[in-house]
Amino acid sequence: MRSIGDVGEQGLIERIARPERGQHRGAVVLGIGDDAAVLRPRKGEDVVVSSDAAVEGVHFRFETATPRNIGRRALVANLSDLAAMGARPFGFTLALAAPPSLPLAAFDGLFAGMRHEAGLHACPLVGGNLTRARETSLVITVIGGVARGRALRRDGLRAGDRLFVTGDLGKSALAVARAERGDAPHRYVATPRLAAGRALARMNGVGGCIDLSDGFASDLGHCLRASGCGADITTSAVPLPRGYRSACRRLGVDPLRLALTGGEDYELLFSLRASVHRRTTAGALSSRLATPVTEVGSVSATRGLRGLPFSARSPAQAGWRHF
Amino acid sequence: MRSIGDVGEQGLIERIARPERGQHRGAVVLGIGDDAAVLRPRKGEDVVVSSDAAVEGVHFRFETATPRNIGRRALVANLSDLAAMGARPFGFTLALAAPPSLPLAAFDGLFAGMRHEAGLHACPLVGGNLTRARETSLVITVIGGVARGRALRRDGLRAGDRLFVTGDLGKSALAVARAERGDAPHRYVATPRLAAGRALARMNGVGGCIDLSDGFASDLGHCLRASGCGADITTSAVPLPRGYRSACRRLGVDPLRLALTGGEDYELLFSLRASVHRRTTAGALSSRLATPVTEVGSVSATRGLRGLPFSARSPAQAGWRHF
């Protein structure tokens, strides 16, 4: 089996940097191959940038997911950060570190996965870096643009705001739970809510917004701390996928706990000012964002997170930590 | 000795994200703490972005350099890419991966080094990511701006161009050679030529430009391949630091070979169109770029790199490779 060490750096770069026929250049003035990429914002656009790492043994394992799935999820995690800011993608850079023994098929699979998501969301690879290391890791930086002053923020929640989420929660955590059991390889890839984020950035009366990467309880906690507020959640309203409860029961896991603490949903959690949106229905929002939207609670001046069927105090329950 | 695992992720983030008093915000609209940073280009500015990795055991070793020196050099490598494009810095993101056993003092040293360079060049940390990993690595992404359409490129060399370098070559390679011998720890940190790059981006009649990160022979080779040209180098003109020849002799290394193949000089190598700059002297350029400038050769239509005192064919001689 050929490894990336057999191909050499130049050969690997050539595999990555192949120009794609008919590729829409979008914001890209100068892509891969120079000291840096050059991107052109639209007139009056602010630039949005976010970096995230996916490390073997921490964020993914080649034993439980295909390289293609790992590559897709790595880019989705980053695109979701742009969605949470209400931004459109310009492009991304990648720093890939890997041992020379990494099979060439795994390398190609990682790139095929990233290229697939890049194509879906018009976010081309514009630069990066290959390095030898003891374990495989992908550090992705996405760059995008949002109309000046319209970026969505996680510190924008205020007492009285109505709280909403897009889509439903728990699919990713269920896929992980299944893969860890060896029932099925991890095939699920969430969709970054870019269109919904951009629609929210254009709307008036939006409070705060965050994407659900660590888990609903944990990410809502980030927003509440940043905003100095609390929240009351209506657990019965939390949107769960079809067939999800029975699938959880077969695995012996608590469906609601998994949905509220599981990561990688990449749905948007956002608030609307009740003064502006007293009569806005979830149905009307769904149309406007072209995405299912559910109301899940409200923001309160009293700090703390209420209504969850467990204590969200412990970090182990409310998301996850690396150190 | 306390390690980063003892402090925990939240504690580490607090150590990093301390707001700095009186810090100039520059292009930063929203810094650390949200899903992404928001940066504001000037009217008509293109955005320049570059990612680079520094991996323990590949790019640095804690045995031969202080954490502060490693942190400084990691950011300088990235700032130099902005310099090579003629861009001004907006800010940088950092993905730091490290084992929980990394001493807290090393963590603080890496950040102190980055903060030092960030302050010198008005390039604040705007976001990033901490991850557990088996070895320490820093992936830095710098974002900057350059007047629309004025970015310097490495594929801009044309036959007849005059070739110049800023500063002098070999200091970094000498510091590495000394540290590897155990003579002295690696203390030297090169200066990214940001002001010179910006002055070049404003000038007319500039051909191509690259920063010398891998080594003169290797980086000139990149430019020549990208531009489809060759070059004739006047080796005797290559600018060497004071006392450098004798220091090399004491170490038993060939001064010219070290200067032409050693990495991390971070000087700019650039070309000027002879038609526009027939009479421009290196002295006049030095004033204009506020940096010493030396003419080192010329670009030719005949491919290949001539005039070096060794064959630049072998990758092992002309720079370095990771795989």
XYZ file of C-alpha atoms in Angstrom:
646
model
C 0.000 0.000 0.000
C 1.510 3.329 -1.047
C 1.943 5.922 1.662
C 2.295 9.686 1.441
C 5.980 9.282 2.294
C 6.420 7.352 -1.000
C 4.906 10.186 -3.029
C 6.825 13.090 -1.518
C 5.757 16.642 -0.836
C 5.797 17.857 -4.427
C 3.682 14.919 -5.551
C 1.197 15.540 -2.739
C 0.918 19.239 -3.581
C 0.229 18.343 -7.200
C -2.549 15.985 -6.078
C -4.167 18.783 -4.069
C -3.627 21.809 -6.249
C -5.115 20.435 -9.489
C -7.196 23.236 -10.917
C -10.833 22.205 -11.048
C -12.547 22.643 -14.378
C -15.287 25.200 -14.439
C -14.653 26.084 -10.807
C -16.336 29.317 -9.815
C -13.597 31.609 -8.540
C -15.902 33.746 -6.396
C -13.868 35.952 -4.053
C -10.534 34.300 -4.981
C -8.101 36.593 -6.824
C -5.045 34.376 -6.222
C -5.327 30.819 -4.908
C -2.852 28.076 -4.008
C 0.814 28.467 -4.905
C 2.042 31.866 -3.759
C 3.198 33.021 -0.296
C -0.432 33.814 0.511
C -3.837 33.805 -1.118
C -5.561 37.017 -2.197
C -9.322 37.348 -1.671
C -11.570 40.222 -2.714
C -14.476 41.201 -0.416
C -17.501 42.953 -1.871
C -17.728 46.677 -1.287
C -18.408 47.349 2.385
C -17.966 43.750 3.511
C -16.357 42.887 6.829
C -14.053 39.873 6.804
C -14.819 36.894 9.068
C -12.130 34.370 9.993
C -12.104 31.241 12.134
C -9.599 28.411 12.713
C -10.406 24.957 13.992
C -8.410 21.764 14.451
C -9.344 18.117 13.948
C -6.797 15.811 15.563
C -6.562 12.032 15.215
C -7.472 10.332 18.477
C -9.173 13.475 19.808
C -11.713 14.511 17.174
C -11.679 11.489 14.886
C -10.371 7.955 14.559
C -9.609 6.180 11.299
C -11.083 3.044 12.930
C -14.617 4.466 13.145
C -14.924 6.800 10.143
C -13.748 6.875 6.542
C -11.122 9.487 5.550
C -13.736 11.057 3.295
C -16.178 11.417 6.203
C -13.404 12.886 8.392
C -12.477 15.418 5.696
C -16.076 16.451 5.164
C -16.747 16.907 8.890
C -13.564 18.927 9.380
C -14.615 21.480 6.767
C -18.250 21.496 7.927
C -17.123 22.402 11.474
C -15.443 25.498 10.048
C -18.181 26.454 7.590
C -20.600 26.296 10.503
C -18.606 29.018 12.273
C -19.132 31.263 9.235
C -22.846 30.385 9.313
C -23.021 31.402 12.985
C -21.633 34.830 12.061
C -24.035 35.233 9.123
C -21.138 35.203 6.647
C -20.685 33.853 3.109
C -17.506 31.794 2.468
C -14.551 33.175 0.466
C -12.304 30.107 0.832
C -10.255 28.073 3.299
C -6.665 27.225 4.106
C -5.538 23.845 5.406
C -2.541 22.872 7.502
C -2.329 19.099 7.228
C 0.105 17.278 9.478
C 0.542 13.529 9.070
C 3.062 10.733 9.538
C 4.828 9.672 6.301
C 3.212 6.241 6.828
C -0.302 7.626 6.223
C -1.727 5.591 3.315
C -2.051 7.623 0.151
C -5.675 6.425 -0.085
C -6.409 8.023 3.301
C -4.766 11.284 2.188
C -6.806 11.277 -1.012
C -9.958 10.441 0.951
C -9.496 13.355 3.349
C -9.108 15.712 0.371
C -12.023 14.186 -1.535
C -14.211 14.832 1.516
C -13.061 18.424 1.889
C -13.387 19.036 -1.854
C -16.950 17.690 -1.760
C -18.018 20.128 0.983
C -15.986 22.940 -0.593
C -17.942 22.433 -3.801
C -21.320 22.330 -2.051
C -20.688 25.640 -0.316
C -18.506 27.503 -2.860
C -15.576 27.613 -0.421
C -12.429 26.617 -2.356
C -9.062 25.625 -0.879
C -6.846 28.711 -1.322
C -3.659 27.747 0.494
C -2.033 25.752 3.208
C 0.743 23.614 4.277
C 1.841 19.975 4.554
C 3.933 18.870 7.512
C 5.268 15.629 8.894
C 3.988 14.815 12.403
C 3.407 11.796 14.642
C -0.383 11.891 14.296
C -2.717 13.163 11.593
C -4.340 16.545 12.124
C -6.185 19.052 9.976
C -6.221 22.715 10.929
C -8.676 24.577 8.747
C -9.099 28.338 8.588
C -12.179 29.641 6.807
C -12.440 33.199 5.566
C -15.704 34.825 4.600
C -17.548 38.103 4.355
C -20.602 39.715 5.897
C -22.175 43.120 5.282
C -20.426 45.759 7.371
C -21.571 45.713 11.002
C -24.081 42.864 10.426
C -22.050 39.947 11.855
C -24.073 37.853 14.327
C -22.549 37.558 17.785
C -22.899 35.173 20.700
C -22.990 37.994 23.259
C -26.167 39.550 21.858
C -28.766 37.760 24.047
C -30.976 40.009 26.221
C -33.611 39.215 28.865
C -36.957 38.714 27.151
C -35.480 37.371 23.871
C -37.181 34.357 22.322
C -34.835 31.379 21.679
C -34.909 29.297 18.487
C -32.944 26.466 16.891
C -32.755 25.393 13.254
C -33.229 21.762 12.200
C -33.191 19.038 14.840
C -30.699 17.834 17.433
C -28.911 14.576 18.139
C -28.259 12.998 14.711
C -24.504 13.430 14.910
C -24.232 12.189 18.485
C -26.316 9.148 17.548
C -24.009 8.385 14.608
C -21.002 8.647 16.937
C -22.639 6.403 19.558
C -23.352 3.795 16.875
C -19.865 3.949 15.407
C -18.264 3.640 18.850
C -20.312 0.462 19.407
C -19.138 -0.897 16.087
C -22.759 -1.044 14.832
C -22.059 1.068 11.757
C -19.248 3.286 10.489
C -19.713 7.038 11.020
C -21.371 8.171 7.811
C -23.448 11.137 8.940
C -22.303 14.641 8.016
C -24.302 17.633 9.246
C -25.105 20.583 6.973
C -23.663 23.969 7.906
C -26.572 26.437 8.017
C -24.966 29.062 5.793
C -28.140 30.258 4.054
C -30.011 30.516 7.364
C -27.125 32.454 8.934
C -27.007 34.904 6.040
C -30.771 35.424 6.224
C -30.477 36.121 9.982
C -27.673 38.647 9.370
C -30.012 40.544 7.029
C -32.957 40.508 9.506
C -33.619 43.172 12.104
C -34.398 42.285 15.714
C -31.937 39.386 15.922
C -30.230 39.113 19.325
C -27.413 36.546 19.528
C -26.427 33.516 17.471
C -24.112 30.530 17.884
C -23.665 27.239 16.051
C -24.149 24.014 18.004
C -20.714 22.394 17.758
C -20.087 21.249 21.357
C -23.731 20.511 22.193
C -26.903 22.520 22.866
C -26.416 22.866 26.644
C -22.754 23.770 26.367
C -23.125 26.223 23.462
C -26.170 27.922 24.991
C -24.052 28.228 28.154
C -21.334 30.034 26.108
C -23.949 32.505 24.831
C -25.450 33.095 28.263
C -22.060 33.723 29.878
C -21.044 36.093 27.069
C -24.362 37.932 27.323
C -24.698 37.923 31.139
C -28.153 36.283 31.032
C -29.945 33.056 31.895
C -32.472 30.953 29.976
C -35.560 28.812 30.477
C -35.752 25.870 28.077
C -38.942 24.022 27.166
C -37.457 20.552 26.877
C -40.578 19.093 25.278
C -40.159 21.520 22.380
C -36.581 20.444 21.517
C -36.743 19.134 17.927
C -35.627 15.506 17.572
C -35.107 13.631 14.283
C -37.531 10.997 13.016
C -36.970 7.549 14.467
C -34.359 8.992 16.797
C -36.022 8.057 20.122
C -36.382 4.411 19.219
C -32.809 4.269 17.855
C -31.545 5.727 21.144
C -33.583 3.221 23.141
C -32.068 0.330 21.170
C -28.613 1.666 22.092
C -29.669 2.184 25.726
C -28.974 5.921 25.722
C -31.239 8.754 26.930
C -32.524 10.499 23.771
C -32.976 13.936 25.308
C -29.666 13.940 27.119
C -27.880 12.862 23.938
C -29.648 15.575 21.907
C -28.862 18.299 24.429
C -25.228 17.391 25.109
C -24.076 15.714 21.880
C -21.788 17.700 19.591
C -21.528 18.321 15.844
C -25.191 19.173 15.190
C -24.116 22.441 13.543
C -27.620 23.823 13.859
C -27.927 27.526 14.683
C -29.226 28.634 18.074
C -30.384 32.245 17.958
C -32.523 34.751 19.773
C -35.013 37.338 18.560
C -36.002 40.499 20.400
C -39.589 39.982 21.617
C -40.254 43.703 21.043
C -39.599 43.333 17.306
C -40.740 39.725 16.888
C -43.697 39.362 19.295
C -45.871 37.818 16.586
C -43.234 36.127 14.421
C -44.086 32.407 14.262
C -41.582 29.581 13.919
C -43.363 28.756 10.657
C -42.765 32.231 9.259
C -39.118 32.049 10.355
C -38.745 28.648 8.687
C -39.875 30.195 5.401
C -37.633 33.195 5.799
C -34.545 31.105 6.662
C -35.485 28.321 4.215
C -34.750 25.929 7.108
C -36.965 24.299 9.770
C -36.996 26.470 12.915
C -38.326 25.614 16.399
C -38.847 27.846 19.436
C -37.178 26.224 22.441
C -37.371 28.766 25.265
C -36.606 32.310 26.335
C -33.818 34.429 27.771
C -34.084 35.665 31.341
C -32.248 38.227 33.479
C -31.815 35.490 36.112
C -28.555 33.706 35.391
C -28.487 29.946 34.946
C -29.912 27.423 32.546
C -33.304 26.076 33.645
C -35.616 23.373 32.352
C -33.020 20.781 31.318
C -33.690 17.257 32.629
C -30.170 17.176 34.171
C -27.712 19.577 35.756
C -25.733 21.440 33.097
C -23.123 22.386 35.680
C -20.696 19.586 35.029
C -18.543 20.118 31.946
C -18.589 16.368 31.338
C -22.344 16.543 30.871
C -22.584 19.860 29.103
C -20.273 19.311 26.171
C -16.598 18.369 26.292
C -13.161 19.656 27.087
C -9.704 18.899 25.780
C -7.559 19.503 28.844
C 6.143 21.839 37.831
C 2.608 22.733 36.724
C 1.506 21.546 33.317
C -1.228 22.818 31.021
C -3.260 19.721 31.926
C -3.373 21.005 35.553
C -4.791 24.365 34.475
C -7.510 23.130 32.135
C -8.829 24.604 28.943
C -10.808 27.458 30.494
C -7.809 28.542 32.549
C -5.567 28.457 29.476
C -8.030 30.506 27.436
C -8.133 33.097 30.198
C -4.322 33.282 30.169
C -4.351 33.945 26.424
C -7.383 36.145 25.980
C -6.521 38.791 28.576
C -7.298 42.097 26.934
C -4.161 44.150 26.590
C -4.336 47.644 27.951
C -4.099 50.382 25.380
C -3.884 47.843 22.580
C -4.483 49.383 19.184
C -7.451 47.576 17.662
C -6.557 48.400 14.064
C -8.630 46.302 11.661
C -10.186 44.187 14.458
C -13.934 44.688 14.911
C -14.454 41.537 16.997
C -11.554 39.556 18.451
C -11.235 36.391 20.521
C -14.312 34.770 22.037
C -16.979 34.402 19.364
C -17.411 31.734 16.670
C -15.147 33.803 14.434
C -13.280 37.096 14.406
C -14.486 40.072 12.377
C -11.923 42.253 10.593
C -12.543 45.412 8.610
C -10.408 46.076 5.499
C -9.907 49.642 4.293
C -11.956 50.708 1.318
C -10.745 48.894 -1.787
C -8.361 46.569 0.039
C -7.859 42.986 -1.041
C -7.526 40.434 1.767
C -4.367 38.340 2.051
C -4.306 35.082 4.014
C -1.620 32.496 4.726
C -1.367 29.493 7.068
C 1.830 27.915 8.312
C 2.632 25.176 10.806
C 5.471 24.815 13.313
C 5.691 21.260 14.622
C 7.852 19.998 17.476
C 10.619 17.761 16.178
C 10.222 19.072 12.629
C 10.460 22.876 12.851
C 11.651 23.315 16.431
C 12.906 21.443 19.445
C 12.481 22.535 23.049
C 16.033 21.248 23.622
C 17.656 23.886 21.399
C 15.409 26.945 21.704
C 13.391 28.667 24.398
C 9.572 28.579 24.138
C 9.650 32.364 23.721
C 12.040 32.078 20.763
C 9.874 29.336 19.214
C 6.732 31.468 19.598
C 8.416 34.511 18.079
C 9.784 32.582 15.098
C 6.414 30.916 14.428
C 4.679 34.269 14.087
C 7.570 35.817 12.135
C 7.338 33.017 9.544
C 3.726 34.002 8.933
C 4.221 37.773 9.027
C 6.943 37.286 6.429
C 4.370 35.774 4.054
C 2.325 38.972 4.371
C 5.498 40.996 3.723
C 6.140 38.977 0.558
C 2.673 39.937 -0.717
C 3.144 43.606 0.176
C 0.344 43.428 2.763
C -0.239 45.055 6.155
C -1.327 42.719 8.995
C -4.904 42.681 10.348
C -4.389 39.887 12.907
C -3.702 36.169 13.308
C -5.405 33.012 14.513
C -3.596 30.211 16.305
C -4.389 26.510 16.540
C -2.200 25.218 19.343
C -1.991 21.471 19.866
C -0.024 20.137 22.817
C 0.185 17.192 25.203
C -1.406 17.867 28.633
C 2.074 17.334 30.096
C 3.436 20.506 28.425
C 4.809 22.652 31.265
C 2.726 25.737 31.899
C 5.919 27.800 31.702
C 6.503 26.553 28.142
C 2.915 27.410 27.193
C 3.302 30.891 28.656
C 6.675 31.290 26.907
C 5.242 30.408 23.492
C 2.504 33.008 23.992
C 4.900 35.631 25.344
C 6.980 35.211 22.191
C 3.996 35.486 19.878
C 2.625 38.461 21.831
C 6.000 40.208 21.526
C 6.051 39.907 17.721
C 2.318 40.666 17.518
C 2.971 43.928 19.353
C 5.955 44.875 17.174
C 3.948 44.474 13.982
C 0.419 45.454 15.116
C -0.900 41.948 14.372
C -3.076 40.893 17.346
C -4.307 37.367 18.121
C -7.966 37.341 17.036
C -8.979 33.734 17.531
C -7.962 30.127 17.600
C -8.179 26.847 19.203
C -6.509 24.652 21.838
C -6.308 20.911 21.308
C -4.719 17.957 23.023
C -2.180 16.111 20.859
C 0.887 13.890 21.223
C 3.343 16.609 20.177
C 3.281 20.380 20.356
C 2.409 22.287 17.193
C 1.398 25.810 16.326
C -0.620 26.487 13.198
C -0.822 30.217 12.596
C -2.992 31.934 10.007
C -2.256 35.586 9.307
C -4.761 37.865 7.625
C -3.857 41.203 6.125
C -4.743 43.710 3.465
C -3.171 45.199 0.372
C -4.462 47.838 -2.026
C -6.698 46.238 -4.644
C -4.708 44.487 -7.387
C -1.311 45.485 -5.876
C -0.394 42.155 -4.184
C 3.154 41.042 -5.044
C 3.408 37.610 -6.648
C 6.120 35.009 -7.065
C 5.172 34.328 -10.698
C 5.916 37.872 -11.855
C 9.581 37.426 -12.909
C 10.373 38.144 -16.572
C 13.549 37.774 -18.634
C 15.656 40.901 -18.244
C 14.455 41.725 -14.702
C 17.077 42.805 -12.175
C 17.146 40.665 -8.980
C 17.521 42.126 -5.489
C 17.465 40.944 -1.866
C 16.850 42.917 1.303
C 19.175 42.643 4.323
C 21.738 39.840 4.449
C 21.616 36.051 4.341
C 22.693 33.252 6.661
C 22.154 34.595 10.206
C 19.337 32.197 10.995
C 21.087 29.157 9.563
C 24.181 30.056 11.568
C 22.124 30.283 14.782
C 20.617 26.858 14.028
C 24.044 25.342 13.284
C 25.356 26.701 16.584
C 22.341 25.497 18.590
C 22.550 22.025 17.025
C 26.188 21.837 18.153
C 25.180 22.837 21.645
C 27.380 25.969 21.383
C 24.553 28.363 22.215
C 20.765 28.205 22.463
C 18.853 29.488 19.419
C 18.248 33.144 20.244
C 18.157 34.774 16.825
C 14.824 35.926 15.419
C 14.665 37.449 11.948
C 12.622 40.551 11.189
C 9.739 40.204 8.739
C 10.200 42.876 6.053
C 6.683 44.266 6.262
C 7.548 47.910 5.577
C 9.750 46.964 2.607
C 7.008 44.739 1.194
C 4.429 47.490 1.473
C 6.768 49.969 -0.214
C 7.330 47.483 -3.072
C 3.548 46.992 -3.474
C 3.214 50.756 -3.973
C 6.086 50.946 -6.520
C 5.653 50.569 -10.250
C 7.922 48.299 -12.299
C 8.151 45.557 -9.675
C 8.222 42.038 -11.185
C 7.963 39.187 -8.666
C 8.587 38.878 -4.936
C 9.028 36.027 -2.436
C 10.237 35.821 1.151
C 13.273 33.674 1.878
C 11.859 31.062 4.237
C 13.301 27.801 2.844
C 16.579 29.317 1.631
C 17.716 31.604 -1.212
C 18.369 28.860 -3.784
C 15.152 27.018 -3.023
C 12.897 30.087 -2.898
C 14.408 31.606 -6.034
C 13.759 28.217 -7.645
C 10.061 28.495 -6.654
C 9.867 31.931 -8.323
C 11.641 30.776 -11.473
C 9.405 27.726 -11.874
C 6.265 29.822 -11.284
C 7.464 32.445 -13.771
C 8.914 30.056 -16.379
C 12.354 31.760 -16.317
C 15.946 31.182 -15.288
C 18.445 33.356 -13.405
C 22.131 34.247 -13.291
C 23.386 34.938 -9.771
C 26.503 36.954 -8.934
C 27.595 34.953 -5.921
C 30.194 37.522 -4.880
C 27.421 40.085 -4.471
C 25.356 37.987 -2.025
C 25.148 40.075 1.186
C 26.604 38.297 4.233
C 26.376 39.517 7.849
C 29.348 40.999 9.695
C 31.625 38.415 11.276
C 29.642 35.682 9.574
C 32.450 34.172 7.470
C 34.752 33.707 10.431
C 31.932 32.280 12.583
C 31.185 29.760 9.817
C 34.837 28.834 9.536
C 35.013 28.167 13.280
C 32.054 25.785 12.883
C 33.610 24.184 9.805
C 30.726 25.082 7.492
C 30.865 26.711 4.036
C 29.619 30.314 4.532
C 28.237 30.778 1.035
C 26.506 27.421 0.902
C 24.936 28.051 4.315
C 23.783 31.536 3.256
C 22.298 30.291 -0.017
C 20.578 27.174 1.328
C 19.796 28.023 4.972
C 16.207 28.821 5.876
C 14.417 31.427 8.018
C 16.227 34.517 6.689
C 12.858 36.117 5.912
C 14.488 38.646 3.627
C 12.586 39.594 0.486
C 13.854 38.513 -2.925
C 12.305 40.622 -5.674
C 12.761 41.661 -9.268
C 12.440 45.013 -11.012
C 11.695 45.520 -14.691
C 14.889 46.826 -16.303
C 12.789 48.948 -18.672
C 11.369 50.939 -15.732
C 14.353 50.692 -13.386
C 17.379 50.828 -15.677
C 19.028 53.514 -13.541
C 17.595 52.682 -10.107
C 20.517 52.004 -7.763
C 20.509 49.625 -4.805
C 21.196 52.682 -2.654
C 18.103 54.492 -3.905
C 16.054 51.337 -3.336
C 17.441 51.011 0.191
C 16.154 54.504 0.963
C 12.817 53.873 -0.618
C 12.295 50.549 1.223
C 13.959 51.840 4.433
C 15.906 48.545 4.375
C 19.349 47.583 3.008
C 18.998 46.248 -0.555
C 21.591 44.431 -2.704
C 21.489 43.514 -6.387
C 22.339 39.812 -6.757
C 21.721 38.921 -10.399
C 19.267 38.979 -13.248
C 16.432 36.961 -14.750
C 16.967 35.143 -18.029
C 14.731 33.434 -20.578
C 17.023 30.380 -20.325
C 15.676 28.122 -17.600
C 17.906 27.055 -14.741
C 19.761 28.707 -11.890
C 23.332 29.652 -12.816
C 26.255 31.060 -10.870
C 25.799 29.173 -7.580
C 28.955 27.451 -6.277
C 27.043 24.133 -6.119
C 24.295 22.321 -7.974
C 20.874 23.506 -6.854
C 19.272 20.438 -8.401
C 19.140 18.308 -5.299
C 16.313 19.193 -2.922
C 18.540 18.289 0.021
C 20.878 21.094 -0.992
C 18.353 23.633 -2.165
C 16.175 23.959 0.927
C 14.286 21.170 2.662
C 11.318 18.905 2.320
C 8.980 17.276 4.813
C 8.033 14.039 3.098
